[in-house]
Short mmCIF file of C-alpha atoms in Angstrom, two decimals:
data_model
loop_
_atom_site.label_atom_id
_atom_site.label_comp_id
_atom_site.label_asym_id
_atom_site.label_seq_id
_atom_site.Cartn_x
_atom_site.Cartn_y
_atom_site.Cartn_z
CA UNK A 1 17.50 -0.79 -15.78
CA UNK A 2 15.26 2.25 -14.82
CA UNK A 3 17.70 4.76 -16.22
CA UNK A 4 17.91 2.72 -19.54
CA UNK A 5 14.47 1.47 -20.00
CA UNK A 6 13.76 1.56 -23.81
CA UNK A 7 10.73 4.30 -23.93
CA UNK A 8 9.77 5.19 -27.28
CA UNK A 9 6.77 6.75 -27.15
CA UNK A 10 7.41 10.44 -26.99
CA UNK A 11 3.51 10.69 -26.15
CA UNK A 12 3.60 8.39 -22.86
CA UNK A 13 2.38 9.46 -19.70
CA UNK A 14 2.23 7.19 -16.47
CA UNK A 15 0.37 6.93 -13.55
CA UNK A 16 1.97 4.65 -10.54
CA UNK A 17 -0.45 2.34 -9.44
CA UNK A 18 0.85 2.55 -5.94
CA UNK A 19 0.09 -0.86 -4.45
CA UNK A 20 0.24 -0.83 -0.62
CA UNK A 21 3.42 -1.91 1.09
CA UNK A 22 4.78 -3.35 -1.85
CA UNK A 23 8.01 -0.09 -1.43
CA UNK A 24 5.75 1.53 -3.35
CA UNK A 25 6.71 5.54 -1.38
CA UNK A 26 10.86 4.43 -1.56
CA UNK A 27 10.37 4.26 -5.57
CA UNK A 28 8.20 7.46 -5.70
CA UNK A 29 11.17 9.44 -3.84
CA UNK A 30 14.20 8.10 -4.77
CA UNK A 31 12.95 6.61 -8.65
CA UNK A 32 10.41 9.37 -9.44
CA UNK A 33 10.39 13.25 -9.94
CA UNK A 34 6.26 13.28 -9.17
CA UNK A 35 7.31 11.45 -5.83
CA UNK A 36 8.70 14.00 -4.33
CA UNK A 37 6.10 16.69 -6.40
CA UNK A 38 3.39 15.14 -4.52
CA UNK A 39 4.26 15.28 -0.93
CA UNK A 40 1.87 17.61 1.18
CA UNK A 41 4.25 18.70 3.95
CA UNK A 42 6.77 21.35 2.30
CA UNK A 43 9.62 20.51 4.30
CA UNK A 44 9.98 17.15 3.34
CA UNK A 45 9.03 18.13 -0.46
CA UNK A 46 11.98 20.15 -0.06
CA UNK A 47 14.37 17.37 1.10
CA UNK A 48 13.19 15.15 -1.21
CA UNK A 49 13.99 17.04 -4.34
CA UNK A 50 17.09 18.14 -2.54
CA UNK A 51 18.33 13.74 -2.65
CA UNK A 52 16.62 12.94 -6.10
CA UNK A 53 19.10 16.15 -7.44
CA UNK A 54 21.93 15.24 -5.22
CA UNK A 55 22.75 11.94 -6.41
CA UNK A 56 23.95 13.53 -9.73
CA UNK A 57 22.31 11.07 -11.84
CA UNK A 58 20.16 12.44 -14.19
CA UNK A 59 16.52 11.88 -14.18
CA UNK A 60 15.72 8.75 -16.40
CA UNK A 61 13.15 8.59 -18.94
CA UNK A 62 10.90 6.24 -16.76
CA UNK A 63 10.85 9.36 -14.30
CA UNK A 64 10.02 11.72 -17.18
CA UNK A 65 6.81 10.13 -18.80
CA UNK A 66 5.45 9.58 -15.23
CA UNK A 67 2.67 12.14 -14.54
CA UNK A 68 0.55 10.65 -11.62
CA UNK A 69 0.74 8.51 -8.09
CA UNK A 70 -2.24 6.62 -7.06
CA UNK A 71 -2.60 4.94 -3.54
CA UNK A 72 -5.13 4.37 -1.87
CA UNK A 73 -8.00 6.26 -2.98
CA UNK A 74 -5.59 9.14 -3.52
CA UNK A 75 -4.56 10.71 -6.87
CA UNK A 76 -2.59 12.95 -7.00
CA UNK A 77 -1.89 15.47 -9.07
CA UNK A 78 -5.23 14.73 -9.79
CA UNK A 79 -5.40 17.26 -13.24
CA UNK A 80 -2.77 15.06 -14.96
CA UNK A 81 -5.13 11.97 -15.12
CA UNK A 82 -6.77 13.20 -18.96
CA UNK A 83 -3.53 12.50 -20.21
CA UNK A 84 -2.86 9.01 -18.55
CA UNK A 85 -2.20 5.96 -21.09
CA UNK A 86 0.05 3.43 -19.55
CA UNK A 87 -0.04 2.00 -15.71
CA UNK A 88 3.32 1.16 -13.45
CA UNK A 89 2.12 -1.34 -11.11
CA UNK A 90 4.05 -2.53 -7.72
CA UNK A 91 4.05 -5.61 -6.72
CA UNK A 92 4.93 -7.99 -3.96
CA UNK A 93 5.18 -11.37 -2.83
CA UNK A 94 1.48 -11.27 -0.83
CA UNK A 95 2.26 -12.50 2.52
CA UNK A 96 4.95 -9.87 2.92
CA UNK A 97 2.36 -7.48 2.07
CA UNK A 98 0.31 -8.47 4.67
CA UNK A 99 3.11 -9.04 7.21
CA UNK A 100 4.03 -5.23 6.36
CA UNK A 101 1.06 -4.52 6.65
CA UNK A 102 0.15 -6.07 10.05
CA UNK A 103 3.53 -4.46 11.75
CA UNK A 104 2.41 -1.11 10.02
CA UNK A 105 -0.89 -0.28 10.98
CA UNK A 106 -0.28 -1.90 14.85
CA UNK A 107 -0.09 0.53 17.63
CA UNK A 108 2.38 -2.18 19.58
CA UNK A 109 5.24 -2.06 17.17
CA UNK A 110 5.82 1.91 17.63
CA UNK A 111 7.14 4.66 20.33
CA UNK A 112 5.85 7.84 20.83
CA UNK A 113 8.50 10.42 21.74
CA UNK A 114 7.78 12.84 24.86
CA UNK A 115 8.96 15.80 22.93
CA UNK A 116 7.10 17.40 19.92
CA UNK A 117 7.27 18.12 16.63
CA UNK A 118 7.16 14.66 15.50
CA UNK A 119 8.16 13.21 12.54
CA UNK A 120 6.03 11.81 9.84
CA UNK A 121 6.85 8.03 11.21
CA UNK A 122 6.02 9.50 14.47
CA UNK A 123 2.80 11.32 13.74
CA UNK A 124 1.65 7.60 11.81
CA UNK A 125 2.46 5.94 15.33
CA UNK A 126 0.38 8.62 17.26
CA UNK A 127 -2.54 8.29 14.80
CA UNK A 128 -2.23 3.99 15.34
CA UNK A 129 -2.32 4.75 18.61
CA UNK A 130 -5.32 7.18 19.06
CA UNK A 131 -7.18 5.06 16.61
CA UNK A 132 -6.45 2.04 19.00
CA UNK A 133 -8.07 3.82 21.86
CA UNK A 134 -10.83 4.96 20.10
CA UNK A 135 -11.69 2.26 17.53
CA UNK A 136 -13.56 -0.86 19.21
CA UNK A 137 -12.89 -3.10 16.12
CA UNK A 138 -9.14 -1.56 15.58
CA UNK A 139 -8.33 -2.19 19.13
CA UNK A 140 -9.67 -6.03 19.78
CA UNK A 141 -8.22 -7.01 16.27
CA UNK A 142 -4.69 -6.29 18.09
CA UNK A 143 -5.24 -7.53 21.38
CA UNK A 144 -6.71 -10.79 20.14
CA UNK A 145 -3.50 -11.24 17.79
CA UNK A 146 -1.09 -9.29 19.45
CA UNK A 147 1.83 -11.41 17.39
CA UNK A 148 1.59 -12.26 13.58
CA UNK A 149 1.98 -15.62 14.24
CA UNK A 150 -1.04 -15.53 16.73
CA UNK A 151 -2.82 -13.92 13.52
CA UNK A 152 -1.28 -17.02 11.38
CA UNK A 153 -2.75 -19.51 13.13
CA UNK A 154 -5.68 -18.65 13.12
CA UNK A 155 -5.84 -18.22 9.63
CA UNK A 156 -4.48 -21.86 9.17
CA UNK A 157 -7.05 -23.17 11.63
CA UNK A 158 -9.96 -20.98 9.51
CA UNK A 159 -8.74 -22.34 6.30
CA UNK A 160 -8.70 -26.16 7.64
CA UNK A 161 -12.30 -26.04 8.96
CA UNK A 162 -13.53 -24.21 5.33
CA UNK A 163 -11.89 -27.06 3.79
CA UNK A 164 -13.33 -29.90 5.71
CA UNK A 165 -16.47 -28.13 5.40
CA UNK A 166 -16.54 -28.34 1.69
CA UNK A 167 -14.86 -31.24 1.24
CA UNK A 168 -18.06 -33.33 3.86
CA UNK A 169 -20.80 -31.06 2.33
CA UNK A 170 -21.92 -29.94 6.13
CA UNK A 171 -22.81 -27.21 6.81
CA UNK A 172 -21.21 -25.23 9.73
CA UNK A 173 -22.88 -22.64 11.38
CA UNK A 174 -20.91 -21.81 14.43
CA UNK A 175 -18.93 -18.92 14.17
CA UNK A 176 -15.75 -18.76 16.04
CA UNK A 177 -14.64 -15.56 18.15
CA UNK A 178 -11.29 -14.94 16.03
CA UNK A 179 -13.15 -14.56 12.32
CA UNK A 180 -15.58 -12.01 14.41
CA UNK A 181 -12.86 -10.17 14.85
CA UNK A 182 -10.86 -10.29 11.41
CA UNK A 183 -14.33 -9.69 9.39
CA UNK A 184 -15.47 -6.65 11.89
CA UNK A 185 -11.32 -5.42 11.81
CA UNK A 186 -11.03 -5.28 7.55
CA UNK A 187 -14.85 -4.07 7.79
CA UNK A 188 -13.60 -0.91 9.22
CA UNK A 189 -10.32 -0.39 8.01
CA UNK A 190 -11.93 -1.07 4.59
CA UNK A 191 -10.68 1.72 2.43
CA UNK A 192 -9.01 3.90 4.69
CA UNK A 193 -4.93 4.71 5.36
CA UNK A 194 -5.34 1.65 7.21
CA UNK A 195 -6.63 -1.04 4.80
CA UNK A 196 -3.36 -2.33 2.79
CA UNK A 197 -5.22 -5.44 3.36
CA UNK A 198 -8.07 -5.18 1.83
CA UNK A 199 -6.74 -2.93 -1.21
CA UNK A 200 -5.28 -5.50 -3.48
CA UNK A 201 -4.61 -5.48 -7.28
CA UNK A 202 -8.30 -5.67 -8.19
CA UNK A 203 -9.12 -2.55 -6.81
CA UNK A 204 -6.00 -0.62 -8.32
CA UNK A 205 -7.23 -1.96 -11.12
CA UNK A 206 -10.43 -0.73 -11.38
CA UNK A 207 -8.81 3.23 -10.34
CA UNK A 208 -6.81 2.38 -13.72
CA UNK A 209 -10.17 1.55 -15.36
CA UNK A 210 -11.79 5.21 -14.30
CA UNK A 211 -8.82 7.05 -14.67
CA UNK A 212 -8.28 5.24 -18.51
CA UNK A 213 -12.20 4.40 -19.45
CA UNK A 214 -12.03 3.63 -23.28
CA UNK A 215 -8.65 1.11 -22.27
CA UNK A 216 -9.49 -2.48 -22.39
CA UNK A 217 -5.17 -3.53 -21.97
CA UNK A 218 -4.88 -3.91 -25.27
CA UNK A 219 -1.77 -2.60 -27.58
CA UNK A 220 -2.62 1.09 -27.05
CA UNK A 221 -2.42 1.22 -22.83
CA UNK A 222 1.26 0.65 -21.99
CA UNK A 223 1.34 -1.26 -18.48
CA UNK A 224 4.54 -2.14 -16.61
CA UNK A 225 5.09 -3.65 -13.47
CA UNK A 226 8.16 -2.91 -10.90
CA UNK A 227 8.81 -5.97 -8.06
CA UNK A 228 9.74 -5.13 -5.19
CA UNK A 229 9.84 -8.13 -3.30
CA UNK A 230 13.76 -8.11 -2.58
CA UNK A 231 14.39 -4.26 -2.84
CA UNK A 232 16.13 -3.58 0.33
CA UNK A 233 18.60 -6.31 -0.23
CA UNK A 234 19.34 -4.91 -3.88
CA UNK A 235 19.90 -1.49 -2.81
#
């Protein structure tokens, strides 16, 4: 579909709206040429080009009108966003981002080897890690849910107590330990390599917005969307 995609527009130029944990970093090296442009650390620039070449396929035109990744509060390359007129969003199924996200960002889920250099999954679990010890908010958030479904519950049990809340008119002024924690946790993380979370659509959005100012969606901003909800079973 991606090697075939009907692109017309000889004067289209793309920027990925990078959604986090939605696959958004296996499409940018495997699907993308600016992927593998954009990555800091020369060795694995290297590598990637070396797979994106060595499959034999040739780039598609997708790949070719894309000039720009955006995650996080990173663009990058950040001189190629004048050009920008039409958006690839990622998207996926919003539990699973936050499920990704939980198992990402925790410092329980990861190994630290005893021998250096690491790798770049390595160095993000040493980071998790340090930020654990050193982060008061980071570090209770995990040891009060130390499972997902510890963090689930207490999510269902919030939600319950809003609704009865609303639904009786009374007002409820106790605050309970566990929403302490989750409101001090995404406080912190807030927009950081850390806050998946708390960096949904809306905020993507508005980066399109800043990068795009005179767009308002309409016929002359191209926007496409790639889900990836069930990419490692397709591929």
């Amino acid at each position: 579909i991606v090697q075939f995609m009907p692109l017309q527009k000889e004067n289209l130029s793309l920027a990925i709206m990078h959604v986090g944990k939605t696959g958004g970093t296996t499409l940018g090296s495997n699907l993308f040429l600016v992927g593998c442009a954009t990555k800091l650390n020369p060795k694995q620039r290297d590598i990637c080009f070396k797979e994106f070449y060595g499959t034999g396929v040739p780039e598609s035109a997708l790949s070719r009108h894309t000039k720009v990744i955006v995650h996080a509060t990173k663009v990058a390359p950040r001189q190629e966003t004048k050009s920008i007129n039409g958006f690839i969003f990622t998207a996926r199924e919003p539990i699973s981002r936050l499920e990704s996200s939980y198992y990402f960002n925790s410092p329980l889920h990861c190994v630290i080897p005893s021998k250096r250099p690491f790798s770049a999954s390595q160095k993000e679990c040493f980071d998790r890690k340090k930020m654990f010890n050193n982060e008061q908010s980071f570090r209770q958030f995990y040891e009060y849910f130390p499972t997902l479904e510890k963090l689930a519950d207490e999510l269902r049990i919030k939600h319950r107590n809003d609704t009865i809340t609303k639904s009786t008119g009374d007002i409820n002024t106790t605050t309970t330990s566990s929403a302490d924690v989750l409101k001090k946790y995404f406080q912190h993380i807030g927009l950081t390599v850390y806050g998946h979370a708390t960096m949904g659509y809306r905020h993507y959005e508005r980066l399109a917005k800043t990068m795009n100012p005179n767009s308002n969606y309409d016929n002359s901003t191209n926007v496409f969307v790639i889900r990836t909800s069930s990419i490692w079973q397709d591929t």
